[in-house]
Each structure stands twice: as C-alpha cells, then as structure tokens.
Amino acid sequence: MERARKKTSPEKKKTLSEKLRTKSEILAALDKMEFSGPALVAAAENVSDALNGGEKVTLRHFHVSPKTEIKPKEIAAIRRQLNVSQAVFAAYLGVRPASVMSWEYGTRRPSGAALKLLSIIRLNPSLLIAA
C-alpha cells in the first residue's frame, strides 16, 4: 500500500530568522519607551568624560536604580506574548529551562542579569527576538 503524501500549503511557517524585526521596527519601539532626559544626559556626560580620559565613573557619580520585582505571572505573560515555549524562552535568556519554569511557578526569583534583562523585555518583548 502506498501512503498518502502530506499536502504542503503554499504558505510555509516563518522560521525564527524570518521573524526577526527590522531596525526600523526596533527604533519605533524604542521611540514608544519612556526615558528620563536629565538622567540620560548625565549618563552620557559621565561616559564621555571617562572616554576622554576624565575621572573614572563610579557609583559616587552614577545612580543605579534598585532592582525591580517581576511577578511569576508577568514572566509567563512575556513568554506567551513572544509565543515561545519555556525552553525557547530560556535559550533566548541564556538560562536553563528549569530556571524559567521555577520563575513562572514562583518557586524561585530571577536575580542579577536575568532580572535586568526581564525588566527590559517587559517594556518591549520584541527586542528579545531582534537581538
């Protein structure tokens, strides 16, 4: 008996590389984000001074905002908005899938770089795919 062949639709599903955003889409998303003008100017001046051989930028000169809290439901919402599995989301973030699962269930909290990255992604999830 001959097996029936699967019919392929003329439209194929987009691969990950085809889903990547264009530079203009990323810039448009950044335009929608709120920035503090004085804080950005001060940070730029500090970096400029450091690059020009000026005083080293330290925490005495630069204010670092405290860590933000991200709830488990928010992490799951970000992942669902990207329409990816926990394993794919973990690969994007550079963490183990078990970490994403424990964050979403609330058994552990993201810390350090993962927390900072999640805070940025929460503002604009499409930036994660574009990176």
PDB file of N, CA and C in Angstrom, residues 14-21 75-100 103-104 113-118 120-122 124-131:
ATOM      1  N   LYS A  14       6.835  30.802   9.225  1.00  0.00           N
ATOM      2  CA  LYS A  14       8.042  31.611   9.300  1.00  0.00           C
ATOM      3  C   LYS A  14       9.048  30.984  10.255  1.00  0.00           C
ATOM      4  N   THR A  15      10.295  30.968   9.835  1.00  0.00           N
ATOM      5  CA  THR A  15      11.351  30.495  10.717  1.00  0.00           C
ATOM      6  C   THR A  15      11.731  31.624  11.662  1.00  0.00           C
ATOM      7  N   LEU A  16      12.543  31.292  12.656  1.00  0.00           N
ATOM      8  CA  LEU A  16      12.946  32.289  13.639  1.00  0.00           C
ATOM      9  C   LEU A  16      13.646  33.462  12.963  1.00  0.00           C
ATOM     10  N   SER A  17      14.521  33.171  12.001  1.00  0.00           N
ATOM     11  CA  SER A  17      15.245  34.260  11.343  1.00  0.00           C
ATOM     12  C   SER A  17      14.308  35.156  10.532  1.00  0.00           C
ATOM     13  N   GLU A  18      13.204  34.587  10.040  1.00  0.00           N
ATOM     14  CA  GLU A  18      12.244  35.397   9.298  1.00  0.00           C
ATOM     15  C   GLU A  18      11.395  36.255  10.224  1.00  0.00           C
ATOM     16  N   LYS A  19      11.313  35.863  11.515  1.00  0.00           N
ATOM     17  CA  LYS A  19      10.539  36.625  12.482  1.00  0.00           C
ATOM     18  C   LYS A  19      11.316  37.798  13.062  1.00  0.00           C
ATOM     19  N   LEU A  20      12.614  37.826  12.823  1.00  0.00           N
ATOM     20  CA  LEU A  20      13.417  38.902  13.387  1.00  0.00           C
ATOM     21  C   LEU A  20      12.914  40.251  12.898  1.00  0.00           C
ATOM     22  N   ARG A  21      12.923  41.198  13.792  1.00  0.00           N
ATOM     23  CA  ARG A  21      12.416  42.529  13.488  1.00  0.00           C
ATOM     24  C   ARG A  21      13.439  43.340  12.699  1.00  0.00           C
ATOM     25  N   ILE A  75       6.254  37.103  34.055  1.00  0.00           N
ATOM     26  CA  ILE A  75       7.251  36.367  33.274  1.00  0.00           C
ATOM     27  C   ILE A  75       6.549  35.445  32.283  1.00  0.00           C
ATOM     28  N   ALA A  76       5.531  34.741  32.758  1.00  0.00           N
ATOM     29  CA  ALA A  76       4.767  33.856  31.872  1.00  0.00           C
ATOM     30  C   ALA A  76       4.070  34.655  30.773  1.00  0.00           C
ATOM     31  N   ALA A  77       3.574  35.846  31.110  1.00  0.00           N
ATOM     32  CA  ALA A  77       2.900  36.686  30.109  1.00  0.00           C
ATOM     33  C   ALA A  77       3.869  37.150  29.029  1.00  0.00           C
ATOM     34  N   ILE A  78       5.085  37.502  29.429  1.00  0.00           N
ATOM     35  CA  ILE A  78       6.100  37.917  28.449  1.00  0.00           C
ATOM     36  C   ILE A  78       6.378  36.766  27.489  1.00  0.00           C
ATOM     37  N   ARG A  79       6.560  35.570  28.055  1.00  0.00           N
ATOM     38  CA  ARG A  79       6.855  34.396  27.226  1.00  0.00           C
ATOM     39  C   ARG A  79       5.701  34.078  26.277  1.00  0.00           C
ATOM     40  N   ARG A  80       4.475  34.155  26.797  1.00  0.00           N
ATOM     41  CA  ARG A  80       3.312  33.884  25.937  1.00  0.00           C
ATOM     42  C   ARG A  80       3.168  34.941  24.846  1.00  0.00           C
ATOM     43  N   GLN A  81       3.500  36.188  25.170  1.00  0.00           N
ATOM     44  CA  GLN A  81       3.418  37.251  24.172  1.00  0.00           C
ATOM     45  C   GLN A  81       4.397  36.982  23.022  1.00  0.00           C
ATOM     46  N   LEU A  82       5.533  36.396  23.350  1.00  0.00           N
ATOM     47  CA  LEU A  82       6.506  36.034  22.315  1.00  0.00           C
ATOM     48  C   LEU A  82       6.117  34.752  21.591  1.00  0.00           C
ATOM     49  N   ASN A  83       5.131  34.028  22.158  1.00  0.00           N
ATOM     50  CA  ASN A  83       4.636  32.778  21.567  1.00  0.00           C
ATOM     51  C   ASN A  83       5.749  31.736  21.446  1.00  0.00           C
ATOM     52  N   VAL A  84       6.481  31.545  22.559  1.00  0.00           N
ATOM     53  CA  VAL A  84       7.551  30.555  22.587  1.00  0.00           C
ATOM     54  C   VAL A  84       7.378  29.652  23.804  1.00  0.00           C
ATOM     55  N   SER A  85       7.985  28.479  23.736  1.00  0.00           N
ATOM     56  CA  SER A  85       7.953  27.543  24.852  1.00  0.00           C
ATOM     57  C   SER A  85       8.915  28.017  25.941  1.00  0.00           C
ATOM     58  N   GLN A  86       8.836  27.370  27.097  1.00  0.00           N
ATOM     59  CA  GLN A  86       9.755  27.715  28.181  1.00  0.00           C
ATOM     60  C   GLN A  86      11.193  27.426  27.774  1.00  0.00           C
ATOM     61  N   ALA A  87      11.412  26.355  27.030  1.00  0.00           N
ATOM     62  CA  ALA A  87      12.767  26.001  26.600  1.00  0.00           C
ATOM     63  C   ALA A  87      13.341  27.045  25.641  1.00  0.00           C
ATOM     64  N   VAL A  88      12.531  27.517  24.709  1.00  0.00           N
ATOM     65  CA  VAL A  88      12.994  28.536  23.758  1.00  0.00           C
ATOM     66  C   VAL A  88      13.237  29.859  24.492  1.00  0.00           C
ATOM     67  N   PHE A  89      12.337  30.218  25.387  1.00  0.00           N
ATOM     68  CA  PHE A  89      12.493  31.446  26.175  1.00  0.00           C
ATOM     69  C   PHE A  89      13.783  31.383  26.987  1.00  0.00           C
ATOM     70  N   ALA A  90      14.051  30.224  27.579  1.00  0.00           N
ATOM     71  CA  ALA A  90      15.289  30.036  28.347  1.00  0.00           C
ATOM     72  C   ALA A  90      16.518  30.212  27.450  1.00  0.00           C
ATOM     73  N   ALA A  91      16.448  29.677  26.232  1.00  0.00           N
ATOM     74  CA  ALA A  91      17.573  29.820  25.298  1.00  0.00           C
ATOM     75  C   ALA A  91      17.790  31.285  24.946  1.00  0.00           C
ATOM     76  N   TYR A  92      16.714  32.046  24.737  1.00  0.00           N
ATOM     77  CA  TYR A  92      16.837  33.480  24.469  1.00  0.00           C
ATOM     78  C   TYR A  92      17.539  34.196  25.615  1.00  0.00           C
ATOM     79  N   LEU A  93      17.194  33.811  26.850  1.00  0.00           N
ATOM     80  CA  LEU A  93      17.733  34.483  28.029  1.00  0.00           C
ATOM     81  C   LEU A  93      19.098  33.953  28.444  1.00  0.00           C
ATOM     82  N   GLY A  94      19.485  32.797  27.910  1.00  0.00           N
ATOM     83  CA  GLY A  94      20.758  32.200  28.287  1.00  0.00           C
ATOM     84  C   GLY A  94      20.723  31.528  29.645  1.00  0.00           C
ATOM     85  N   VAL A  95      19.560  30.973  29.997  1.00  0.00           N
ATOM     86  CA  VAL A  95      19.406  30.266  31.270  1.00  0.00           C
ATOM     87  C   VAL A  95      18.862  28.863  30.995  1.00  0.00           C
ATOM     88  N   ARG A  96      18.800  28.041  32.032  1.00  0.00           N
ATOM     89  CA  ARG A  96      18.260  26.694  31.887  1.00  0.00           C
ATOM     90  C   ARG A  96      16.728  26.742  31.836  1.00  0.00           C
ATOM     91  N   PRO A  97      16.106  25.829  31.095  1.00  0.00           N
ATOM     92  CA  PRO A  97      14.640  25.784  31.071  1.00  0.00           C
ATOM     93  C   PRO A  97      14.038  25.615  32.465  1.00  0.00           C
ATOM     94  N   ALA A  98      14.726  24.892  33.340  1.00  0.00           N
ATOM     95  CA  ALA A  98      14.231  24.713  34.706  1.00  0.00           C
ATOM     96  C   ALA A  98      14.148  26.051  35.440  1.00  0.00           C
ATOM     97  N   SER A  99      15.042  26.977  35.108  1.00  0.00           N
ATOM     98  CA  SER A  99      15.001  28.300  35.743  1.00  0.00           C
ATOM     99  C   SER A  99      13.734  29.041  35.352  1.00  0.00           C
ATOM    100  N   VAL A 100      13.413  29.030  34.054  1.00  0.00           N
ATOM    101  CA  VAL A 100      12.203  29.706  33.583  1.00  0.00           C
ATOM    102  C   VAL A 100      10.981  29.078  34.229  1.00  0.00           C
ATOM    103  N   TRP A 103      10.714  30.204  37.808  1.00  0.00           N
ATOM    104  CA  TRP A 103      10.310  31.624  37.886  1.00  0.00           C
ATOM    105  C   TRP A 103       8.811  31.744  37.672  1.00  0.00           C
ATOM    106  N   GLU A 104       8.297  31.025  36.669  1.00  0.00           N
ATOM    107  CA  GLU A 104       6.875  31.125  36.343  1.00  0.00           C
ATOM    108  C   GLU A 104       5.992  30.509  37.427  1.00  0.00           C
ATOM    109  N   ALA A 113      21.597  39.568  36.262  1.00  0.00           N
ATOM    110  CA  ALA A 113      21.454  39.915  34.845  1.00  0.00           C
ATOM    111  C   ALA A 113      20.112  39.450  34.284  1.00  0.00           C
ATOM    112  N   ALA A 114      19.632  38.291  34.746  1.00  0.00           N
ATOM    113  CA  ALA A 114      18.344  37.784  34.252  1.00  0.00           C
ATOM    114  C   ALA A 114      17.218  38.733  34.634  1.00  0.00           C
ATOM    115  N   LEU A 115      17.257  39.259  35.845  1.00  0.00           N
ATOM    116  CA  LEU A 115      16.224  40.189  36.294  1.00  0.00           C
ATOM    117  C   LEU A 115      16.269  41.480  35.481  1.00  0.00           C
ATOM    118  N   LYS A 116      17.467  41.981  35.226  1.00  0.00           N
ATOM    119  CA  LYS A 116      17.620  43.209  34.437  1.00  0.00           C
ATOM    120  C   LYS A 116      17.106  42.989  33.016  1.00  0.00           C
ATOM    121  N   LEU A 117      17.477  41.854  32.420  1.00  0.00           N
ATOM    122  CA  LEU A 117      17.028  41.556  31.064  1.00  0.00           C
ATOM    123  C   LEU A 117      15.512  41.400  31.009  1.00  0.00           C
ATOM    124  N   LEU A 118      14.920  40.722  31.977  1.00  0.00           N
ATOM    125  CA  LEU A 118      13.468  40.576  32.014  1.00  0.00           C
ATOM    126  C   LEU A 118      12.780  41.927  32.175  1.00  0.00           C
ATOM    127  N   ILE A 120      13.839  44.775  30.999  1.00  0.00           N
ATOM    128  CA  ILE A 120      13.906  45.428  29.689  1.00  0.00           C
ATOM    129  C   ILE A 120      12.909  44.795  28.733  1.00  0.00           C
ATOM    130  N   ILE A 121      12.863  43.469  28.727  1.00  0.00           N
ATOM    131  CA  ILE A 121      11.964  42.745  27.824  1.00  0.00           C
ATOM    132  C   ILE A 121      10.511  43.028  28.166  1.00  0.00           C
ATOM    133  N   ARG A 122      10.222  43.229  29.457  1.00  0.00           N
ATOM    134  CA  ARG A 122       8.844  43.510  29.868  1.00  0.00           C
ATOM    135  C   ARG A 122       8.348  44.790  29.180  1.00  0.00           C
ATOM    136  N   ASN A 124       9.421  45.918  26.209  1.00  0.00           N
ATOM    137  CA  ASN A 124       9.257  45.667  24.787  1.00  0.00           C
ATOM    138  C   ASN A 124       9.728  44.242  24.459  1.00  0.00           C
ATOM    139  N   PRO A 125       8.836  43.268  24.528  1.00  0.00           N
ATOM    140  CA  PRO A 125       9.229  41.869  24.316  1.00  0.00           C
ATOM    141  C   PRO A 125       9.874  41.588  22.964  1.00  0.00           C
ATOM    142  N   SER A 126       9.515  42.323  21.935  1.00  0.00           N
ATOM    143  CA  SER A 126      10.067  42.042  20.602  1.00  0.00           C
ATOM    144  C   SER A 126      11.570  42.300  20.525  1.00  0.00           C
ATOM    145  N   LEU A 127      12.123  43.051  21.470  1.00  0.00           N
ATOM    146  CA  LEU A 127      13.560  43.296  21.465  1.00  0.00           C
ATOM    147  C   LEU A 127      14.339  42.019  21.707  1.00  0.00           C
ATOM    148  N   LEU A 128      13.779  41.076  22.411  1.00  0.00           N
ATOM    149  CA  LEU A 128      14.459  39.820  22.696  1.00  0.00           C
ATOM    150  C   LEU A 128      14.677  39.026  21.422  1.00  0.00           C
ATOM    151  N   ILE A 129      13.693  38.987  20.556  1.00  0.00           N
ATOM    152  CA  ILE A 129      13.808  38.245  19.308  1.00  0.00           C
ATOM    153  C   ILE A 129      14.764  38.942  18.340  1.00  0.00           C
ATOM    154  N   ALA A 130      14.792  40.259  18.389  1.00  0.00           N
ATOM    155  CA  ALA A 130      15.623  41.013  17.461  1.00  0.00           C
ATOM    156  C   ALA A 130      17.089  40.937  17.807  1.00  0.00           C
ATOM    157  N   ALA A 131      17.405  40.582  19.032  1.00  0.00           N
ATOM    158  CA  ALA A 131      18.815  40.567  19.453  1.00  0.00           C
ATOM    159  C   ALA A 131      19.571  39.400  18.886  1.00  0.00           C
TER     160      ALA A 131
END
